[in-house]
């Protein structure tokens, strides 16, 4: 048994013994995207540092806690803060919470992130549903010995992001008056932001938004049989011929401004989600 297997099984057992419920839906919140959660929804807040085997989030804008919550009466695990390759974590550590979620019996995973818009038609402050991704991180969380009980050695990746969940999200967007774009997300390792030449290359490759997360988590979730929905909050626009300087602080500020739109969407969507697919 590998170190990651041991850590994942230990963390899963601890969560199972210390949480009041086992929700069928998990939600990962990206940078600055947690302010819409109402304190009354939270049944329990567990710092990642309390969970044996868990990494600890080191990035500003990531709370670093597992929230056991109810959104309009629907139980949900909320990972408030995630782990990144640029923090120095291995891909298997970045995705350890996703493994735990699957082992706990969840069926749905919603991955959110703060991303830069590459598509010039997409507006800053908008939301984009992921139809696909391009993994340019140089890493894959499935590298190394495969755990056959968790998924196949060579998982098919032709439909990582569940079209059924995406359609449900579109319907939720209509219900709450929130416009949703759809497009391809490219994941890079970071932490440096992309150059104009890199931006131009990613756009030519077919990417509509860019960020430093999500793809490794989606790969692991799909490998383990979870239905995956990805949502990008477009915090800035990357136009290679007139690149404006930006910073992490500015991205966090815009993410906070977009959080209300994300919250309205998720509040309308999550109560309608089902469990694990067959």
mmCIF file of C-alpha atoms in Angstrom:
data_model
loop_
_atom_site.group_PDB
_atom_site.id
_atom_site.type_symbol
_atom_site.label_atom_id
_atom_site.label_comp_id
_atom_site.label_asym_id
_atom_site.label_seq_id
_atom_site.Cartn_x
_atom_site.Cartn_y
_atom_site.Cartn_z
ATOM 1 C CA UNK A 1 0.000 0.000 0.000
ATOM 2 C CA UNK A 2 1.385 3.387 -1.000
ATOM 3 C CA UNK A 3 1.777 6.350 1.330
ATOM 4 C CA UNK A 4 -1.105 8.166 -0.387
ATOM 5 C CA UNK A 5 -3.413 5.132 -0.065
ATOM 6 C CA UNK A 6 -2.661 4.939 3.641
ATOM 7 C CA UNK A 7 -3.210 8.675 4.122
ATOM 8 C CA UNK A 8 -6.458 8.629 2.122
ATOM 9 C CA UNK A 9 -7.891 5.654 4.011
ATOM 10 C CA UNK A 10 -6.874 7.142 7.377
ATOM 11 C CA UNK A 11 -8.402 10.535 6.530
ATOM 12 C CA UNK A 12 -11.592 8.938 5.184
ATOM 13 C CA UNK A 13 -12.101 6.897 8.333
ATOM 14 C CA UNK A 14 -11.489 9.955 10.520
ATOM 15 C CA UNK A 15 -13.975 12.070 8.547
ATOM 16 C CA UNK A 16 -16.556 9.278 8.709
ATOM 17 C CA UNK A 17 -16.204 9.092 12.490
ATOM 18 C CA UNK A 18 -16.262 12.841 13.061
ATOM 19 C CA UNK A 19 -18.960 14.111 10.681
ATOM 20 C CA UNK A 20 -22.687 14.163 11.444
ATOM 21 C CA UNK A 21 -23.643 13.046 7.926
ATOM 22 C CA UNK A 22 -22.229 11.590 4.698
ATOM 23 C CA UNK A 23 -23.432 13.889 1.878
ATOM 24 C CA UNK A 24 -23.702 12.624 -1.692
ATOM 25 C CA UNK A 25 -22.392 15.891 -3.149
ATOM 26 C CA UNK A 26 -18.987 17.475 -2.688
ATOM 27 C CA UNK A 27 -18.015 21.059 -3.529
ATOM 28 C CA UNK A 28 -14.478 22.440 -3.871
ATOM 29 C CA UNK A 29 -14.269 26.212 -3.526
ATOM 30 C CA UNK A 30 -11.544 28.089 -5.388
ATOM 31 C CA UNK A 31 -9.743 31.297 -4.427
ATOM 32 C CA UNK A 32 -11.998 33.867 -2.757
ATOM 33 C CA UNK A 33 -15.218 32.017 -3.599
ATOM 34 C CA UNK A 34 -16.569 31.120 -0.170
ATOM 35 C CA UNK A 35 -18.250 34.291 1.096
ATOM 36 C CA UNK A 36 -21.764 33.305 -0.110
ATOM 37 C CA UNK A 37 -21.993 30.422 2.363
ATOM 38 C CA UNK A 38 -24.345 31.345 5.207
ATOM 39 C CA UNK A 39 -23.109 30.437 8.708
ATOM 40 C CA UNK A 40 -26.515 28.883 9.463
ATOM 41 C CA UNK A 41 -25.880 26.279 6.738
ATOM 42 C CA UNK A 42 -22.714 24.964 8.395
ATOM 43 C CA UNK A 43 -23.196 22.016 10.723
ATOM 44 C CA UNK A 44 -19.506 21.505 11.373
ATOM 45 C CA UNK A 45 -16.241 23.151 10.322
ATOM 46 C CA UNK A 46 -13.109 21.014 10.465
ATOM 47 C CA UNK A 47 -9.692 22.599 9.824
ATOM 48 C CA UNK A 48 -7.655 20.537 7.383
ATOM 49 C CA UNK A 49 -4.909 20.446 10.007
ATOM 50 C CA UNK A 50 -7.222 18.338 12.220
ATOM 51 C CA UNK A 51 -7.689 15.618 9.589
ATOM 52 C CA UNK A 52 -4.941 12.957 9.752
ATOM 53 C CA UNK A 53 -3.060 12.646 6.478
ATOM 54 C CA UNK A 54 -4.462 15.853 4.937
ATOM 55 C CA UNK A 55 -2.192 18.534 3.484
ATOM 56 C CA UNK A 56 -2.675 22.104 4.693
ATOM 57 C CA UNK A 57 -3.702 24.948 2.375
ATOM 58 C CA UNK A 58 -1.114 27.737 2.334
ATOM 59 C CA UNK A 59 -2.627 30.202 -0.144
ATOM 60 C CA UNK A 60 -4.419 33.453 0.723
ATOM 61 C CA UNK A 61 -8.113 33.185 -0.149
ATOM 62 C CA UNK A 62 -8.306 29.509 0.799
ATOM 63 C CA UNK A 63 -9.877 28.946 4.212
ATOM 64 C CA UNK A 64 -8.448 25.448 4.629
ATOM 65 C CA UNK A 65 -11.436 23.699 6.184
ATOM 66 C CA UNK A 66 -13.891 20.909 5.456
ATOM 67 C CA UNK A 67 -17.427 22.167 6.020
ATOM 68 C CA UNK A 68 -20.305 19.780 6.606
ATOM 69 C CA UNK A 69 -23.234 21.886 5.481
ATOM 70 C CA UNK A 70 -26.828 21.879 4.330
ATOM 71 C CA UNK A 71 -27.799 24.074 1.386
ATOM 72 C CA UNK A 72 -31.568 24.444 1.319
ATOM 73 C CA UNK A 73 -31.908 21.169 3.209
ATOM 74 C CA UNK A 74 -29.429 19.259 1.027
ATOM 75 C CA UNK A 75 -26.301 17.868 2.765
ATOM 76 C CA UNK A 76 -22.998 18.750 1.092
ATOM 77 C CA UNK A 77 -19.308 18.410 1.873
ATOM 78 C CA UNK A 78 -17.607 21.741 1.145
ATOM 79 C CA UNK A 79 -13.843 21.778 0.776
ATOM 80 C CA UNK A 80 -13.232 25.450 1.488
ATOM 81 C CA UNK A 81 -9.788 25.817 -0.016
ATOM 82 C CA UNK A 82 -7.752 23.435 -2.136
ATOM 83 C CA UNK A 83 -4.145 22.381 -2.629
ATOM 84 C CA UNK A 84 -1.992 23.297 -5.623
ATOM 85 C CA UNK A 85 1.041 21.934 -7.386
ATOM 86 C CA UNK A 86 2.763 25.309 -7.034
ATOM 87 C CA UNK A 87 2.657 24.975 -3.252
ATOM 88 C CA UNK A 88 5.068 22.064 -3.632
ATOM 89 C CA UNK A 89 2.504 19.306 -3.175
ATOM 90 C CA UNK A 90 2.586 16.156 -5.276
ATOM 91 C CA UNK A 91 -0.373 15.604 -7.626
ATOM 92 C CA UNK A 92 -1.577 12.754 -5.399
ATOM 93 C CA UNK A 93 -1.610 15.123 -2.404
ATOM 94 C CA UNK A 94 -3.451 17.812 -4.375
ATOM 95 C CA UNK A 95 -6.216 15.301 -5.128
ATOM 96 C CA UNK A 96 -6.316 13.476 -1.781
ATOM 97 C CA UNK A 97 -9.584 15.186 -0.690
ATOM 98 C CA UNK A 98 -11.250 13.960 -3.890
ATOM 99 C CA UNK A 99 -10.200 10.382 -3.139
ATOM 100 C CA UNK A 100 -11.662 10.736 0.354
ATOM 101 C CA UNK A 101 -14.906 12.120 -1.047
ATOM 102 C CA UNK A 102 -15.284 9.138 -3.376
ATOM 103 C CA UNK A 103 -14.449 6.661 -0.607
ATOM 104 C CA UNK A 104 -17.097 8.320 1.575
ATOM 105 C CA UNK A 105 -19.707 7.377 -1.058
ATOM 106 C CA UNK A 106 -20.371 10.719 -2.723
ATOM 107 C CA UNK A 107 -21.700 10.693 -6.274
ATOM 108 C CA UNK A 108 -21.320 14.308 -7.440
ATOM 109 C CA UNK A 109 -18.377 16.687 -7.371
ATOM 110 C CA UNK A 110 -18.568 20.402 -8.178
ATOM 111 C CA UNK A 111 -15.175 21.998 -8.824
ATOM 112 C CA UNK A 112 -15.001 25.785 -8.795
ATOM 113 C CA UNK A 113 -12.039 28.001 -9.585
ATOM 114 C CA UNK A 114 -10.948 31.551 -10.255
ATOM 115 C CA UNK A 115 -9.738 31.715 -13.855
ATOM 116 C CA UNK A 116 -8.568 34.161 -16.473
ATOM 117 C CA UNK A 117 -10.754 34.484 -19.562
ATOM 118 C CA UNK A 118 -8.918 33.653 -22.798
ATOM 119 C CA UNK A 119 -12.003 33.869 -24.990
ATOM 120 C CA UNK A 120 -12.349 37.572 -25.875
ATOM 121 C CA UNK A 121 -16.148 37.211 -25.941
ATOM 122 C CA UNK A 122 -16.301 36.218 -22.257
ATOM 123 C CA UNK A 123 -16.763 39.008 -19.719
ATOM 124 C CA UNK A 124 -14.812 39.533 -16.519
ATOM 125 C CA UNK A 125 -17.015 38.602 -13.578
ATOM 126 C CA UNK A 126 -18.906 35.961 -15.557
ATOM 127 C CA UNK A 127 -19.205 32.226 -14.966
ATOM 128 C CA UNK A 128 -18.105 29.468 -17.345
ATOM 129 C CA UNK A 129 -19.145 25.824 -17.214
ATOM 130 C CA UNK A 130 -16.288 23.507 -18.179
ATOM 131 C CA UNK A 131 -16.997 21.330 -21.194
ATOM 132 C CA UNK A 132 -13.456 19.923 -21.231
ATOM 133 C CA UNK A 133 -9.930 20.674 -20.052
ATOM 134 C CA UNK A 134 -6.347 20.721 -21.317
ATOM 135 C CA UNK A 135 -3.891 19.531 -18.683
ATOM 136 C CA UNK A 136 -0.710 21.567 -19.190
ATOM 137 C CA UNK A 137 0.561 21.154 -15.628
ATOM 138 C CA UNK A 138 3.069 18.480 -16.626
ATOM 139 C CA UNK A 139 1.636 16.196 -13.939
ATOM 140 C CA UNK A 140 -1.036 13.511 -13.673
ATOM 141 C CA UNK A 141 -2.424 12.393 -10.301
ATOM 142 C CA UNK A 142 -2.776 8.798 -11.580
ATOM 143 C CA UNK A 143 0.972 8.401 -12.114
ATOM 144 C CA UNK A 144 2.391 5.485 -10.128
ATOM 145 C CA UNK A 145 0.801 2.223 -8.985
ATOM 146 C CA UNK A 146 -2.896 2.019 -9.867
ATOM 147 C CA UNK A 147 -5.398 1.124 -7.161
ATOM 148 C CA UNK A 148 -7.708 -1.160 -9.112
ATOM 149 C CA UNK A 149 -10.460 -0.816 -6.498
ATOM 150 C CA UNK A 150 -10.510 2.936 -7.175
ATOM 151 C CA UNK A 151 -10.581 2.845 -10.974
ATOM 152 C CA UNK A 152 -9.003 1.443 -14.141
ATOM 153 C CA UNK A 153 -5.318 1.780 -15.042
ATOM 154 C CA UNK A 154 -6.173 3.665 -18.253
ATOM 155 C CA UNK A 155 -9.406 5.601 -17.643
ATOM 156 C CA UNK A 156 -11.314 6.914 -20.643
ATOM 157 C CA UNK A 157 -11.308 10.724 -20.669
ATOM 158 C CA UNK A 158 -13.715 11.404 -23.538
ATOM 159 C CA UNK A 159 -16.326 12.909 -21.194
ATOM 160 C CA UNK A 160 -14.792 14.050 -17.922
ATOM 161 C CA UNK A 161 -17.397 16.753 -17.235
ATOM 162 C CA UNK A 162 -20.881 15.286 -16.914
ATOM 163 C CA UNK A 163 -23.298 16.646 -19.561
ATOM 164 C CA UNK A 164 -26.269 15.881 -17.301
ATOM 165 C CA UNK A 165 -24.855 18.012 -14.478
ATOM 166 C CA UNK A 166 -24.004 20.731 -16.982
ATOM 167 C CA UNK A 167 -27.587 20.771 -18.258
ATOM 168 C CA UNK A 168 -28.863 20.943 -14.680
ATOM 169 C CA UNK A 169 -26.516 23.881 -14.084
ATOM 170 C CA UNK A 170 -27.839 25.635 -17.190
ATOM 171 C CA UNK A 171 -31.400 25.174 -15.916
ATOM 172 C CA UNK A 172 -30.382 26.503 -12.493
ATOM 173 C CA UNK A 173 -28.785 29.497 -14.211
ATOM 174 C CA UNK A 174 -32.022 30.231 -16.036
ATOM 175 C CA UNK A 175 -33.959 29.922 -12.782
ATOM 176 C CA UNK A 176 -31.776 32.446 -10.959
ATOM 177 C CA UNK A 177 -31.124 34.739 -13.926
ATOM 178 C CA UNK A 178 -27.406 33.945 -14.157
ATOM 179 C CA UNK A 179 -25.740 33.874 -17.577
ATOM 180 C CA UNK A 180 -23.399 30.905 -18.051
ATOM 181 C CA UNK A 181 -20.727 30.548 -20.701
ATOM 182 C CA UNK A 182 -19.435 27.117 -21.714
ATOM 183 C CA UNK A 183 -15.856 26.382 -22.702
ATOM 184 C CA UNK A 184 -12.524 24.618 -22.325
ATOM 185 C CA UNK A 185 -10.300 25.218 -19.285
ATOM 186 C CA UNK A 186 -6.525 24.930 -19.534
ATOM 187 C CA UNK A 187 -4.678 24.068 -16.319
ATOM 188 C CA UNK A 188 -1.104 25.260 -15.779
ATOM 189 C CA UNK A 189 1.160 24.563 -12.821
ATOM 190 C CA UNK A 190 1.866 28.191 -11.866
ATOM 191 C CA UNK A 191 2.572 30.111 -9.742
ATOM 192 C CA UNK A 192 3.723 32.636 -12.364
ATOM 193 C CA UNK A 193 0.942 34.074 -14.475
ATOM 194 C CA UNK A 194 1.091 33.431 -18.218
ATOM 195 C CA UNK A 195 3.003 35.573 -20.701
ATOM 196 C CA UNK A 196 1.388 37.122 -23.788
ATOM 197 C CA UNK A 197 2.989 34.446 -25.991
ATOM 198 C CA UNK A 198 1.708 31.671 -23.718
ATOM 199 C CA UNK A 199 -1.737 33.265 -23.695
ATOM 200 C CA UNK A 200 -1.775 33.345 -27.494
ATOM 201 C CA UNK A 201 -0.675 29.694 -27.651
ATOM 202 C CA UNK A 202 -3.369 28.481 -25.239
ATOM 203 C CA UNK A 203 -6.043 30.357 -27.153
ATOM 204 C CA UNK A 204 -4.880 28.808 -30.437
ATOM 205 C CA UNK A 205 -5.065 25.398 -28.720
ATOM 206 C CA UNK A 206 -8.753 25.999 -28.062
ATOM 207 C CA UNK A 207 -8.787 27.095 -24.422
ATOM 208 C CA UNK A 208 -11.414 29.593 -23.231
ATOM 209 C CA UNK A 209 -10.151 30.079 -19.661
ATOM 210 C CA UNK A 210 -6.942 29.410 -17.740
ATOM 211 C CA UNK A 211 -6.105 28.576 -14.137
ATOM 212 C CA UNK A 212 -3.829 26.625 -11.802
ATOM 213 C CA UNK A 213 -6.133 23.915 -10.488
ATOM 214 C CA UNK A 214 -9.162 21.727 -11.255
ATOM 215 C CA UNK A 215 -7.778 19.402 -13.964
ATOM 216 C CA UNK A 216 -5.930 17.063 -11.531
ATOM 217 C CA UNK A 217 -9.014 16.896 -9.285
ATOM 218 C CA UNK A 218 -11.294 16.204 -12.268
ATOM 219 C CA UNK A 219 -9.009 13.407 -13.489
ATOM 220 C CA UNK A 220 -9.034 11.716 -10.079
ATOM 221 C CA UNK A 221 -12.784 12.153 -9.634
ATOM 222 C CA UNK A 222 -13.567 10.734 -13.065
ATOM 223 C CA UNK A 223 -11.183 7.838 -12.420
ATOM 224 C CA UNK A 224 -13.120 6.990 -9.253
ATOM 225 C CA UNK A 225 -16.573 7.205 -10.851
ATOM 226 C CA UNK A 226 -17.777 10.594 -9.642
ATOM 227 C CA UNK A 227 -19.941 12.816 -11.826
ATOM 228 C CA UNK A 228 -18.019 16.075 -12.263
ATOM 229 C CA UNK A 229 -19.197 19.639 -12.851
ATOM 230 C CA UNK A 230 -16.639 22.411 -13.315
ATOM 231 C CA UNK A 231 -17.373 26.134 -12.910
ATOM 232 C CA UNK A 232 -14.880 28.938 -13.547
ATOM 233 C CA UNK A 233 -15.335 32.435 -12.143
ATOM 234 C CA UNK A 234 -13.677 34.653 -14.751
ATOM 235 C CA UNK A 235 -11.686 37.112 -12.677
ATOM 236 C CA UNK A 236 -9.721 38.845 -15.440
ATOM 237 C CA UNK A 237 -9.413 38.891 -19.227
ATOM 238 C CA UNK A 238 -6.207 37.763 -20.916
ATOM 239 C CA UNK A 239 -5.783 39.589 -24.218
ATOM 240 C CA UNK A 240 -2.266 38.835 -25.520
ATOM 241 C CA UNK A 241 -1.942 41.977 -27.624
ATOM 242 C CA UNK A 242 -2.845 44.346 -24.789
ATOM 243 C CA UNK A 243 -1.973 42.464 -21.607
ATOM 244 C CA UNK A 244 -2.772 44.411 -18.470
ATOM 245 C CA UNK A 245 -0.704 43.738 -15.372
ATOM 246 C CA UNK A 246 -2.557 41.875 -12.657
ATOM 247 C CA UNK A 247 -1.831 40.393 -9.239
ATOM 248 C CA UNK A 248 -3.140 37.702 -6.944
ATOM 249 C CA UNK A 249 -4.736 40.402 -4.787
ATOM 250 C CA UNK A 250 -6.660 41.773 -7.777
ATOM 251 C CA UNK A 251 -7.759 38.268 -8.768
ATOM 252 C CA UNK A 252 -8.993 37.607 -5.221
ATOM 253 C CA UNK A 253 -10.860 40.902 -5.218
ATOM 254 C CA UNK A 254 -12.669 40.021 -8.442
ATOM 255 C CA UNK A 255 -13.333 36.482 -7.207
ATOM 256 C CA UNK A 256 -15.027 37.939 -4.141
ATOM 257 C CA UNK A 257 -17.126 40.123 -6.432
ATOM 258 C CA UNK A 258 -18.116 37.058 -8.490
ATOM 259 C CA UNK A 259 -18.892 34.915 -5.459
ATOM 260 C CA UNK A 260 -22.493 36.144 -5.182
ATOM 261 C CA UNK A 261 -23.266 35.015 -8.743
ATOM 262 C CA UNK A 262 -21.659 31.644 -8.030
ATOM 263 C CA UNK A 263 -23.583 31.360 -4.775
ATOM 264 C CA UNK A 264 -26.919 32.039 -6.454
ATOM 265 C CA UNK A 265 -26.182 29.367 -9.038
ATOM 266 C CA UNK A 266 -25.043 26.728 -6.552
ATOM 267 C CA UNK A 267 -27.938 27.450 -4.187
ATOM 268 C CA UNK A 268 -30.333 26.759 -7.052
ATOM 269 C CA UNK A 269 -28.413 23.741 -8.355
ATOM 270 C CA UNK A 270 -27.279 21.662 -5.388
ATOM 271 C CA UNK A 271 -30.748 20.755 -4.006
ATOM 272 C CA UNK A 272 -31.586 19.153 -7.378
ATOM 273 C CA UNK A 273 -28.560 16.861 -7.626
ATOM 274 C CA UNK A 274 -28.766 13.086 -7.322
ATOM 275 C CA UNK A 275 -26.197 10.537 -6.119
ATOM 276 C CA UNK A 276 -23.628 8.192 -7.636
ATOM 277 C CA UNK A 277 -24.205 7.024 -11.185
ATOM 278 C CA UNK A 278 -24.159 3.380 -12.157
#
